[in-house]
GROMACS .gro file of C-alpha atoms in nm:
model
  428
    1UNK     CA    1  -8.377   0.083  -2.825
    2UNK     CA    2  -8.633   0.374  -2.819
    3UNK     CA    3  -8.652   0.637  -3.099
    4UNK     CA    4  -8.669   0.884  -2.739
    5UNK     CA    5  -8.270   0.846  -2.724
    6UNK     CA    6  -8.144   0.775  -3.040
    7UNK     CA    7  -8.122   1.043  -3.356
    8UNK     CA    8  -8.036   1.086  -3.641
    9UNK     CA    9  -7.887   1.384  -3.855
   10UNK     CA   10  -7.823   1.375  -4.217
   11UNK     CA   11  -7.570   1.608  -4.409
   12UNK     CA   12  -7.241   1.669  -4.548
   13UNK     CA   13  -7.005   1.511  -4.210
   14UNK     CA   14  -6.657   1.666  -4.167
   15UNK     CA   15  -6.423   1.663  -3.848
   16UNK     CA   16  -6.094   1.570  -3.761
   17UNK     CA   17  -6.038   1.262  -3.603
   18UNK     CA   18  -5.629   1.317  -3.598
   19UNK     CA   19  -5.456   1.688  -3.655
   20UNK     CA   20  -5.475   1.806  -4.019
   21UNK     CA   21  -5.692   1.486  -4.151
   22UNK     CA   22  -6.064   1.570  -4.240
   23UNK     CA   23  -6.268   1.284  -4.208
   24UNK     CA   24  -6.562   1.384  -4.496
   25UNK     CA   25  -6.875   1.177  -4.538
   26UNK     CA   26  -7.071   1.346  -4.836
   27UNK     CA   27  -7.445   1.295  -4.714
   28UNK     CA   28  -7.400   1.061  -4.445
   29UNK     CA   29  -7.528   1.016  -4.111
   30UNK     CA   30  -7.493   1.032  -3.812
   31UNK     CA   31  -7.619   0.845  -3.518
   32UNK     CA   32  -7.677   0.976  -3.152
   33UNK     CA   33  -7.786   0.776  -2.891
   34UNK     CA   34  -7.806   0.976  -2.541
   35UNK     CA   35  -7.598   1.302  -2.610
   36UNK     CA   36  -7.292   1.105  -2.778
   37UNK     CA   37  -7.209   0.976  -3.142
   38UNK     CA   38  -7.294   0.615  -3.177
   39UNK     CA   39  -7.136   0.643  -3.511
   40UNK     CA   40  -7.134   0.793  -3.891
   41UNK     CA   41  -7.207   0.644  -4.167
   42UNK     CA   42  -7.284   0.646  -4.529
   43UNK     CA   43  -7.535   0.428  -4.537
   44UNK     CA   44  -7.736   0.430  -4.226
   45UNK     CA   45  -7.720   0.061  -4.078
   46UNK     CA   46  -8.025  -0.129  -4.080
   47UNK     CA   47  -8.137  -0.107  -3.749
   48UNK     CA   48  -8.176   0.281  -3.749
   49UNK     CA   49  -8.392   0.218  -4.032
   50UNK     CA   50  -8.725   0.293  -3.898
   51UNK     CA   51  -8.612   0.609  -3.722
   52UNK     CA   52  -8.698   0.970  -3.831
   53UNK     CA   53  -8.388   1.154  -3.980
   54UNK     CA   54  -8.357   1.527  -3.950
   55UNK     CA   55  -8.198   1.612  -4.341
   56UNK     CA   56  -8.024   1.870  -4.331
   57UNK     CA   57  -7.979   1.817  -4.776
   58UNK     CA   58  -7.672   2.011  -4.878
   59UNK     CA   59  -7.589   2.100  -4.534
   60UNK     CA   60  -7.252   2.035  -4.377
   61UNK     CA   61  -7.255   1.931  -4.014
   62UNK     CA   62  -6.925   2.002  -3.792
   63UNK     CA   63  -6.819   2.028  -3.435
   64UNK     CA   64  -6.932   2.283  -3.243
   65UNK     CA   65  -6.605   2.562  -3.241
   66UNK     CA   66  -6.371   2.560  -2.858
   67UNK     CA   67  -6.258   2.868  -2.754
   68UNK     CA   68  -5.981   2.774  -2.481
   69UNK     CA   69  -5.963   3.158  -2.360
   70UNK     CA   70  -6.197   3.454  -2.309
   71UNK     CA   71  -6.226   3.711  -2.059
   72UNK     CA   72  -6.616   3.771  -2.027
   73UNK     CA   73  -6.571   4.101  -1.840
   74UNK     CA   74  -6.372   4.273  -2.123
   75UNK     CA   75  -6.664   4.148  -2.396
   76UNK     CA   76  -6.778   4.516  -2.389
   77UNK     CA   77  -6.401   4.709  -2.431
   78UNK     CA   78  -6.377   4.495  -2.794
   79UNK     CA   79  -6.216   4.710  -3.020
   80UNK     CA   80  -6.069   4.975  -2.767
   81UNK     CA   81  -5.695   5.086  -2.670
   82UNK     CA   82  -5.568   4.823  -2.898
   83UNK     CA   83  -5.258   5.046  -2.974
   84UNK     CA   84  -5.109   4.987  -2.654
   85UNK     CA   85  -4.901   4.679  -2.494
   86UNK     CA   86  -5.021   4.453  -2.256
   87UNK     CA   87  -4.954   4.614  -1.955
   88UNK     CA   88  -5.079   5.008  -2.024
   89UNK     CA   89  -5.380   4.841  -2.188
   90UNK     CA   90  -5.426   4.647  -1.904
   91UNK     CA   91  -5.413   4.976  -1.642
   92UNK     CA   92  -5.619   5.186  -1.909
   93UNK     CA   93  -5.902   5.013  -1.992
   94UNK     CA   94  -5.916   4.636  -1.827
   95UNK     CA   95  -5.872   4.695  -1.472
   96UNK     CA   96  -6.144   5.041  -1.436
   97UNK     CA   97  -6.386   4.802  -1.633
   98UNK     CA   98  -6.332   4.473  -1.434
   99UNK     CA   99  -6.397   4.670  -1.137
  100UNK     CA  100  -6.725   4.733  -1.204
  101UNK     CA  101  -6.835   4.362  -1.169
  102UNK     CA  102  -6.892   4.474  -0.804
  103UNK     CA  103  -7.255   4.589  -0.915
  104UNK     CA  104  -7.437   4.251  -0.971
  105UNK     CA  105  -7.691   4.451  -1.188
  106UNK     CA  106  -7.458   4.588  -1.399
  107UNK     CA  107  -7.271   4.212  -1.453
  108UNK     CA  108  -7.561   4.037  -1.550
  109UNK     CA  109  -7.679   4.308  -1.799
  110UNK     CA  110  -7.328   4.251  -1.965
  111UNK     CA  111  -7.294   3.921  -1.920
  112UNK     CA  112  -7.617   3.820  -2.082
  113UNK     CA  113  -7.471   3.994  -2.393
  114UNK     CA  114  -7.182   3.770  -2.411
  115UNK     CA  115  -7.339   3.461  -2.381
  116UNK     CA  116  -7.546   3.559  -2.658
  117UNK     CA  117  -7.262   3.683  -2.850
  118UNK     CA  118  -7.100   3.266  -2.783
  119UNK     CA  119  -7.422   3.092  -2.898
  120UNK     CA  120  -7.452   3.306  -3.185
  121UNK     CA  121  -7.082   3.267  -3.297
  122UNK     CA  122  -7.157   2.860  -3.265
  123UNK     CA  123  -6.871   2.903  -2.989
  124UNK     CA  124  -7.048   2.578  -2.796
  125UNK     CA  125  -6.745   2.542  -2.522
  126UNK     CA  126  -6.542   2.807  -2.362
  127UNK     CA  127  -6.313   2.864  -2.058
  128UNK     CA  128  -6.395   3.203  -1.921
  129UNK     CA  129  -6.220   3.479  -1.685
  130UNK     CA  130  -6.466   3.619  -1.517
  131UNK     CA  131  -6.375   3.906  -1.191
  132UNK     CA  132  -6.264   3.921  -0.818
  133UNK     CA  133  -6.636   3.936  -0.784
  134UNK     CA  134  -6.773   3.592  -0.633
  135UNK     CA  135  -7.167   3.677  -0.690
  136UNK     CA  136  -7.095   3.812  -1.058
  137UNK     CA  137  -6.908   3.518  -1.133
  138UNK     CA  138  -7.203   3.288  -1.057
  139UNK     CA  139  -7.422   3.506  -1.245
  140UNK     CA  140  -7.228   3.411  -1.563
  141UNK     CA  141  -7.240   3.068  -1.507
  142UNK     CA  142  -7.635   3.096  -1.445
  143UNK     CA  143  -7.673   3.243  -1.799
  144UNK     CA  144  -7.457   2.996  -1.956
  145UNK     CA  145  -7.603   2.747  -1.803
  146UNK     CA  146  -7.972   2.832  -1.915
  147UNK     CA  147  -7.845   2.946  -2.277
  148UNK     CA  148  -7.747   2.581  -2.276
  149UNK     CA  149  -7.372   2.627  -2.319
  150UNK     CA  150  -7.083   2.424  -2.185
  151UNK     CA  151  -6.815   2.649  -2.012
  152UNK     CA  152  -6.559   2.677  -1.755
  153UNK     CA  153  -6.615   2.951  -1.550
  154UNK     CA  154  -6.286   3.151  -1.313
  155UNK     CA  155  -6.323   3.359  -1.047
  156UNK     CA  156  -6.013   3.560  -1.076
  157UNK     CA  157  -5.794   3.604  -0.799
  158UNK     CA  158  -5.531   3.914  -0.759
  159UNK     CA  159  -5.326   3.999  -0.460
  160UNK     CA  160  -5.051   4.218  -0.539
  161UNK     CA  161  -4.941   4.458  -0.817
  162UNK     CA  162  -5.314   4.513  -0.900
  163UNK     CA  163  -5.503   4.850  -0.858
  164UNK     CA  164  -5.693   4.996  -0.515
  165UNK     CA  165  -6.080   4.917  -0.753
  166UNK     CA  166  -5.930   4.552  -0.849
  167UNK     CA  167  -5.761   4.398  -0.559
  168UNK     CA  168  -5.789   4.136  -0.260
  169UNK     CA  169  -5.669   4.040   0.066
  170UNK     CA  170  -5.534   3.709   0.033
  171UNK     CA  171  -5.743   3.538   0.298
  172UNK     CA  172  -6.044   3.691   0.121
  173UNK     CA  173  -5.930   3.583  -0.236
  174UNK     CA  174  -5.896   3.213  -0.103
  175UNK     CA  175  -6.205   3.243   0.123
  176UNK     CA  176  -6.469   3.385  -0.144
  177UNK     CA  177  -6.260   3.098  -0.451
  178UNK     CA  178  -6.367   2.833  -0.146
  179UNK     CA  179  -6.713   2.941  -0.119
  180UNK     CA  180  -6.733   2.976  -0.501
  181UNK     CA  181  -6.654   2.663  -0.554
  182UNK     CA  182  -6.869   2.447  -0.298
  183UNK     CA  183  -7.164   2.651  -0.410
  184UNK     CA  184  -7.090   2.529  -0.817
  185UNK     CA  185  -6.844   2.240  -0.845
  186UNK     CA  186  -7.206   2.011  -0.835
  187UNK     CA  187  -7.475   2.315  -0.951
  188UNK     CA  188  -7.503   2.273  -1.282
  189UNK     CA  189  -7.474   1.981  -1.579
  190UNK     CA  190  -7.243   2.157  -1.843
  191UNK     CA  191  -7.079   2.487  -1.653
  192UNK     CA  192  -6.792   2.434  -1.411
  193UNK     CA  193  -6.583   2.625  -1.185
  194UNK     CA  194  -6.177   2.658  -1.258
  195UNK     CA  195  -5.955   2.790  -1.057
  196UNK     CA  196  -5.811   3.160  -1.182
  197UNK     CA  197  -5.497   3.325  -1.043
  198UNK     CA  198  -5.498   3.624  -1.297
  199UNK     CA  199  -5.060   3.566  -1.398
  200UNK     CA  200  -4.821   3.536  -1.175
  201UNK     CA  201  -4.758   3.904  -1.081
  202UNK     CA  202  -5.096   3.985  -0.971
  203UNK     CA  203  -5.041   3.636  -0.739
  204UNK     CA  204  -4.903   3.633  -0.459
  205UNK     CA  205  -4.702   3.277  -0.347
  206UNK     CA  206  -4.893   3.216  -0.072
  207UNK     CA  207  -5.226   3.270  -0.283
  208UNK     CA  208  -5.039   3.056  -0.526
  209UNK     CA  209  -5.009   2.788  -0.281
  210UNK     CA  210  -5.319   2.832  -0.171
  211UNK     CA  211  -5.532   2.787  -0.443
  212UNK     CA  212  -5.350   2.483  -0.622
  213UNK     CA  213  -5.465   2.304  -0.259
  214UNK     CA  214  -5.763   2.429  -0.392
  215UNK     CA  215  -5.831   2.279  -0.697
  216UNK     CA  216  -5.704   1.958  -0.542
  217UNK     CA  217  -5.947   1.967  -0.313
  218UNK     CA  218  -6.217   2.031  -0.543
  219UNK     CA  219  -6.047   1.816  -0.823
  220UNK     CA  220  -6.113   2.122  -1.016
  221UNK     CA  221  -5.919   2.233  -1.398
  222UNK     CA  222  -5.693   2.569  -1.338
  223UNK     CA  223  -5.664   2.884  -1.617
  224UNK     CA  224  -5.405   3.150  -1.619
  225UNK     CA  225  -5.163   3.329  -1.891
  226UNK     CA  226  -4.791   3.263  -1.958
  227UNK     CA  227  -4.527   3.409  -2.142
  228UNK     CA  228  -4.750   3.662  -2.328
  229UNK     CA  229  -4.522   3.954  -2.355
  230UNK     CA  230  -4.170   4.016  -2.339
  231UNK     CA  231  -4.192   4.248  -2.028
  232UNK     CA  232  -4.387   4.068  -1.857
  233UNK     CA  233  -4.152   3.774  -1.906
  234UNK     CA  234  -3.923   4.021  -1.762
  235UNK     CA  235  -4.121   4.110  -1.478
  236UNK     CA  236  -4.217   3.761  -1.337
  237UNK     CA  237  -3.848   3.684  -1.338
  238UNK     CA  238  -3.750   3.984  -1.134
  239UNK     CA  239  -4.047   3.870  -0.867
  240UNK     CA  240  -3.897   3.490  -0.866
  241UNK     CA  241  -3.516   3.461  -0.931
  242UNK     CA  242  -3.556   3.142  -0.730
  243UNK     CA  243  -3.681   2.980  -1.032
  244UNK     CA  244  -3.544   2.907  -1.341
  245UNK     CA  245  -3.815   3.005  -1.599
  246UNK     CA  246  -4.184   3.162  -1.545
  247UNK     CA  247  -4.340   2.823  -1.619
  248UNK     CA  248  -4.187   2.684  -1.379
  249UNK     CA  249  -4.352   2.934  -1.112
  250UNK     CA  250  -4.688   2.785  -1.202
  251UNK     CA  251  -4.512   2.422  -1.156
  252UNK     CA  252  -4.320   2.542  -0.787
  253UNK     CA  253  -4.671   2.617  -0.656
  254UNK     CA  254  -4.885   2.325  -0.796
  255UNK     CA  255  -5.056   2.517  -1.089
  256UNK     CA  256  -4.909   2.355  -1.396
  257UNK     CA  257  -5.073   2.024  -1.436
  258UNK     CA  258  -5.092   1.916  -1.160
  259UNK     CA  259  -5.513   1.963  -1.187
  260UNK     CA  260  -5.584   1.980  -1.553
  261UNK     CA  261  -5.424   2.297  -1.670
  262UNK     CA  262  -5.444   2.564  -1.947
  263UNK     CA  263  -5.263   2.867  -1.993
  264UNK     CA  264  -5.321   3.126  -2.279
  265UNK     CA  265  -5.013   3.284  -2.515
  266UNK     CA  266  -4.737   3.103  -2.425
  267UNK     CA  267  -4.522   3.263  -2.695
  268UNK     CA  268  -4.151   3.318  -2.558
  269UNK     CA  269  -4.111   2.971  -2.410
  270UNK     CA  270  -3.766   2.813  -2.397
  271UNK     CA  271  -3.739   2.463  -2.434
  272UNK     CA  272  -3.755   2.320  -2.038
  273UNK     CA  273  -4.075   2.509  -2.024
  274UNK     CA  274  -4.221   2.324  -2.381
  275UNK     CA  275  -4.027   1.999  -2.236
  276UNK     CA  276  -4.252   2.036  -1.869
  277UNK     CA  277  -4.594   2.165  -2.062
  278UNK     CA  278  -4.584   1.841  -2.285
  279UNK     CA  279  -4.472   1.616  -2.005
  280UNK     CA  280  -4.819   1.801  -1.775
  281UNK     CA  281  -4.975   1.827  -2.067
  282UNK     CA  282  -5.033   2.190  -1.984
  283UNK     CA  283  -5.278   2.308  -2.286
  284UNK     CA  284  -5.157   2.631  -2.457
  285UNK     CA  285  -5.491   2.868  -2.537
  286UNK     CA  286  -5.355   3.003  -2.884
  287UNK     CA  287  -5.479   3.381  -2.910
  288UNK     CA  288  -5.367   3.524  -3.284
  289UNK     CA  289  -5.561   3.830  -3.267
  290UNK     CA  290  -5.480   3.933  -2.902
  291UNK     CA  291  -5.124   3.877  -3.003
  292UNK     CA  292  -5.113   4.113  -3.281
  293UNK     CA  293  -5.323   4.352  -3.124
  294UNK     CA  294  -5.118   4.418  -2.811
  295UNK     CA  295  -4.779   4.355  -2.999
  296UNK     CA  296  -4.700   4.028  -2.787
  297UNK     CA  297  -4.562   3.834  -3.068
  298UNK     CA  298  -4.629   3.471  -3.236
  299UNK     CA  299  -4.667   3.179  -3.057
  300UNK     CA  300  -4.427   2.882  -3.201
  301UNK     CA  301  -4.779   2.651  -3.239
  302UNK     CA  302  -4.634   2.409  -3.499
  303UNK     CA  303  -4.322   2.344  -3.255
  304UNK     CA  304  -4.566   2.308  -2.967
  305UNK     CA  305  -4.774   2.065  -3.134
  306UNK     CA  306  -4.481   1.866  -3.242
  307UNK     CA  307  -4.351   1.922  -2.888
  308UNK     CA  308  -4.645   1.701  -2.766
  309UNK     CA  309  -4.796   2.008  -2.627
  310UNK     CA  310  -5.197   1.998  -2.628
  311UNK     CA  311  -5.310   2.297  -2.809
  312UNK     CA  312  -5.676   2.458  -2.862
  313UNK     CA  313  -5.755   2.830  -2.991
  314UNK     CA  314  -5.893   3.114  -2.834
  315UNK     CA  315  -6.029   3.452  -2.895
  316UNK     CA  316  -5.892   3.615  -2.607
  317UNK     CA  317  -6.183   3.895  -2.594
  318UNK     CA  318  -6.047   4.159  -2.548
  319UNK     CA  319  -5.700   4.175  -2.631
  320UNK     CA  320  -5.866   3.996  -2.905
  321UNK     CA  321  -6.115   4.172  -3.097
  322UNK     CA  322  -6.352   3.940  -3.225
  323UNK     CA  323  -6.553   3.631  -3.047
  324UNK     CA  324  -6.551   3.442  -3.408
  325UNK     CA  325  -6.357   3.100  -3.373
  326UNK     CA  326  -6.360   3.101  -3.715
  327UNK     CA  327  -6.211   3.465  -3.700
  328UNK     CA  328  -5.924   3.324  -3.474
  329UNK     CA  329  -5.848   3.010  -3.768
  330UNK     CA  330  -5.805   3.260  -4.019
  331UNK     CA  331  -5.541   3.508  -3.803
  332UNK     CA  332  -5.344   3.207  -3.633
  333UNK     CA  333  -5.310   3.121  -4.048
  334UNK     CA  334  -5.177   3.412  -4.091
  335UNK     CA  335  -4.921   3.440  -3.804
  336UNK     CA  336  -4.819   3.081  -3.892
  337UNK     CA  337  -4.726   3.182  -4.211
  338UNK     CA  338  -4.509   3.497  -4.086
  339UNK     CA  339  -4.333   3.237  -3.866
  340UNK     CA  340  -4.237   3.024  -4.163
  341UNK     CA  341  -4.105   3.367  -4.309
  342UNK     CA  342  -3.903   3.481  -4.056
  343UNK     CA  343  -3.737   3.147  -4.065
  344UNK     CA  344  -3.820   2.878  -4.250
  345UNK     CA  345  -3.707   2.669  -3.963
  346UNK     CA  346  -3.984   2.725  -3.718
  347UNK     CA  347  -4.141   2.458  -3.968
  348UNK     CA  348  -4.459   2.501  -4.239
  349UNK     CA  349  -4.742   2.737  -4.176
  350UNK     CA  350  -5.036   2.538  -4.032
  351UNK     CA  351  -5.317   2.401  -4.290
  352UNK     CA  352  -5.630   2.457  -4.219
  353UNK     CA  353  -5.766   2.113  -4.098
  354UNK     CA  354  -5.451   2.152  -3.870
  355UNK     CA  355  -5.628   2.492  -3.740
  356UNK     CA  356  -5.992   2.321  -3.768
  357UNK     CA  357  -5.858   2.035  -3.609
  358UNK     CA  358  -5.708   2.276  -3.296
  359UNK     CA  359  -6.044   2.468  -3.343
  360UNK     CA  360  -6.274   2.156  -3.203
  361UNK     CA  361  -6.075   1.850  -3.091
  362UNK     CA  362  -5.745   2.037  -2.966
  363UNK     CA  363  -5.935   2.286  -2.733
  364UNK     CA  364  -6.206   2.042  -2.711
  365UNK     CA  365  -6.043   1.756  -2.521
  366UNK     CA  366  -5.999   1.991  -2.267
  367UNK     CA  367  -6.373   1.914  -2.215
  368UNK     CA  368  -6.331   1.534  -2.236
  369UNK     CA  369  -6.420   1.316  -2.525
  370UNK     CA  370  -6.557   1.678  -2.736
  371UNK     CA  371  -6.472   1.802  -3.028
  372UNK     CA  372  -6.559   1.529  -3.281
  373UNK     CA  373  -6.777   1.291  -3.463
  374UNK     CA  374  -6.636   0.979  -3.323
  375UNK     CA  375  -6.808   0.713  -3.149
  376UNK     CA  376  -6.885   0.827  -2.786
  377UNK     CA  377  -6.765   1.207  -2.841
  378UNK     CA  378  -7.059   1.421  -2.710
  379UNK     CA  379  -7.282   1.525  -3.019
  380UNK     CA  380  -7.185   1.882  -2.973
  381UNK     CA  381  -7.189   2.034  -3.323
  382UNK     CA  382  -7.314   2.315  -3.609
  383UNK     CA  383  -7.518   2.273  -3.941
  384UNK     CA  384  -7.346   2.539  -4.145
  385UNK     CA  385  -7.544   2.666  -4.444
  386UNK     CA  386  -7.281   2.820  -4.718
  387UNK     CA  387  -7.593   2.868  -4.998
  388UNK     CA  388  -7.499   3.263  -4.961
  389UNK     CA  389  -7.110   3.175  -5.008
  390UNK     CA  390  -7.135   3.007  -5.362
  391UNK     CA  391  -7.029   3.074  -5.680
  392UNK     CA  392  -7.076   2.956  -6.039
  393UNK     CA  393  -6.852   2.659  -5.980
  394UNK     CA  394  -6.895   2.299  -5.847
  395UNK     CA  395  -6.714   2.337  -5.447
  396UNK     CA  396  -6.567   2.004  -5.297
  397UNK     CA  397  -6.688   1.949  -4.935
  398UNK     CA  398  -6.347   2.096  -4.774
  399UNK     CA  399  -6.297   2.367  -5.039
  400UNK     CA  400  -6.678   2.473  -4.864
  401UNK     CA  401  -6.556   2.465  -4.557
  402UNK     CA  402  -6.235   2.683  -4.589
  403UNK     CA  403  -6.415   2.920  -4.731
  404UNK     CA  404  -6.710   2.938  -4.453
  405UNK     CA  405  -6.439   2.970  -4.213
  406UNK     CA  406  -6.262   3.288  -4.412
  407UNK     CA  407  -6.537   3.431  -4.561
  408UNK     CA  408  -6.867   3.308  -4.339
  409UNK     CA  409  -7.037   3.479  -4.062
  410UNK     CA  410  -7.324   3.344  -3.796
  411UNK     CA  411  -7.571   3.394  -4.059
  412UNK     CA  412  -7.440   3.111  -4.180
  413UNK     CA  413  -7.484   2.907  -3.861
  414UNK     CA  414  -7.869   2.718  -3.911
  415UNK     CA  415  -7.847   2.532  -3.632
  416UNK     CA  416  -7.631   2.438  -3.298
  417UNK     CA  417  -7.614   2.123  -3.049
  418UNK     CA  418  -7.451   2.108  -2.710
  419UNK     CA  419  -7.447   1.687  -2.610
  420UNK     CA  420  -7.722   1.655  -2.815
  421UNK     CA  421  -7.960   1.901  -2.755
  422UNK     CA  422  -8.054   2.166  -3.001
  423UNK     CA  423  -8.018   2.513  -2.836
  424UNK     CA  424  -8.196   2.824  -2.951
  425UNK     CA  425  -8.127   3.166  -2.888
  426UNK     CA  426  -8.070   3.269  -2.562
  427UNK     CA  427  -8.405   3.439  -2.424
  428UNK     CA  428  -8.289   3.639  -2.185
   0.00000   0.00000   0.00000
């Protein structure tokens, strides 16, 4: 065994192996051989012996955060028309911005500013909207790529009820997702394409149809939204009568599952739709802040979980307002605990190792074997320094923790690994 491919870290361990259970090794190790955990440990087993350690002392070391949902486009409207709904937000402000993806120029100078925003945020995975716009799309994925960062990447694809700037033909949408595709499904090591219809009204059935053949095809992942707002709820069942709920749209057309599948809100399911996301396992992208924001409405997560539903969280930029994972932990706390208000019966508010757990493994095994420290998970993770965050009194490991995640900031982040390599700020 060469000291090339194995290393070894030293700090305070914590992850979550199962939802709501930290696993906490005060100043262990842990081994990585190739990208991947080859194990932790509290005593480092004799046979690592000789190698060099990187101590990180009073350092904790967790999983890089998973952010399941994130328009890239909107990174630059954060903070603006957030006192609308959905849908005039939507006409206002996200549409006359998406459109001007068009101007390759004027993507990549925005784009390069979220992918900096993601590294610095230790947001190591993400599944990212990007435009209609083919080349801009690729540009993304070319700066995520050399920033190091794992993503999924969407072009999005709109044929109806969209505006004249934001709109395709259907052939074209299919044609330019086709071409997108063969030119990225092998390009690069950790950014992929997914297939994007934008929702269901914006999708036409035959583009439907079309692009679940698609990812088929391609054996490509698929994003889109579901169930975010009550008129749009409305409004999808008005374009389908033929079917019986709007998740089952998505499942009519071959987009629910079918290709690994995640769809971002889901708050006003009924219980056929929970029944056929946990039976798909159809991953809910759980976005507190954009939820709020845009008066959507709470998500039912504990239900979901419980449900059998997979479940990761996501900042939604921008109906969400801030890129912080950590950010997105604290708010889903929050509406969790409203939930259990309203009625006690929509069961406990989640803890936080239930959030931290949905914060890395949940959204991470979207990725594959991501998201934790256990053996042959990829090493993808953050050395948090919380020196700035103490007090006068003696902190256990996990009361540390909670209170990086509430009260902590990227200043706090000292260093970040994607499978094992260290990346550095994006130079670009």
């Amino acid at each position: 065994m060469s000291a090339v491919d194995v290393k070894v870290y030293k700090g305070h361990i914590v992850f979550t192996p199962e939802f709501g259970k930290y696993e906490i090794i005060e100043n262990g190790y842990i081994v990585v051989e190739g990208g991947r955990v080859k194990g932790t440990y509290q005593t480092l087993p004799a046979e690592y012996q000789n190698l060099e350690v990187m101590d990180y002392g009073d350092k904790m070391i967790i999983p890089g955060f998973v952010d399941l949902h994130f328009h890239a486009p909107q990174f630059v409207n954060r903070g603006l028309g957030l006192d609308k709904e959905l849908l005039p937000w939507l006409e206002t402000y996200t549409f006359p911005e998406e459109s001007k993806y068009k101007d390759l120029e004027y993507a990549e100078k925005a784009y390069k500013k979220v992918v900096k925003e993601l590294w610095k945020l230790g947001t190591t995975r993400s599944v990212l909207f990007a435009t209609i716009h083919k080349d801009a799309t690729i540009k993304l994925m070319d700066l995520l790529d050399k920033a190091g960062l794992s993503a999924y990447v969407g072009k999005v694809n709109m044929d109806r009820n969209s505006p004249d700037i934001l709109i395709e033909t259907t052939e074209d949408s299919l044609s330019d997702t086709e071409e997108f595709l063969k030119e990225t499904v092998d390009r690069y090591e950790k950014v992929k394409p997914i297939i994007t219809p934008r929702f269901v009204p914006t999708c036409s059935p035959e583009l439907m149809k079309g692009l679940s053949q698609l990812a088929k095809k391609y054996d490509v992942p698929i994003q889109s939204h579901l169930s975010e707002n009550r008129s749009e709820v409305a409004w999808v069942k008005e374009l389908h009568p033929e079917c019986p709920n709007y998740a089952s749209v998505y499942d009519l057309f071959g987009l629910f599952g079918q290709q690994p599948t995640v769809m971002a809100h889901c708050i006003y399911l009924n219980d056929e739709e929970i029944e056929l996301m946990a039976k798909n396992k159809v991953y809910v992208a759980h976005s507190p802040h954009s939820n709020n924001n845009l008066s959507s409405g709470i998500s039912p997560i504990r239900k979901l979980v419980e449900a059998g539903v997979p479940v990761g969280l996501a900042s939604d930029i921008s109906g969400g307002h801030d890129v912080s994972i950590p950010s997105v932990i604290v708010a889903a706390a929050q509406v969790s605990k409203l939930k259990w208000v309203e009625n006690s019966e929509n069961g406990d508010p989640l803890s936080t190792p239930e959030l931290f757990y949905l914060a890395t493994k949940g959204g991470g095994s979207f990725f594959g074997k991501v998201g934790s420290f256990e053996e042959g998970y990829e090493f993808d993770a953050l050395v948090i320094d919380d020196s700035s965050l103490a007090d006068v009194n003696p902190r256990t490991i996990e009361e540390r923790l909670q209170r990086f995640i509430y009260i902590g900031d990227d200043r706090n982040i000292a260093d970040r690994y994607v499978s094992g390599k260290k990346i550095e700020e994006p130079q670009f």
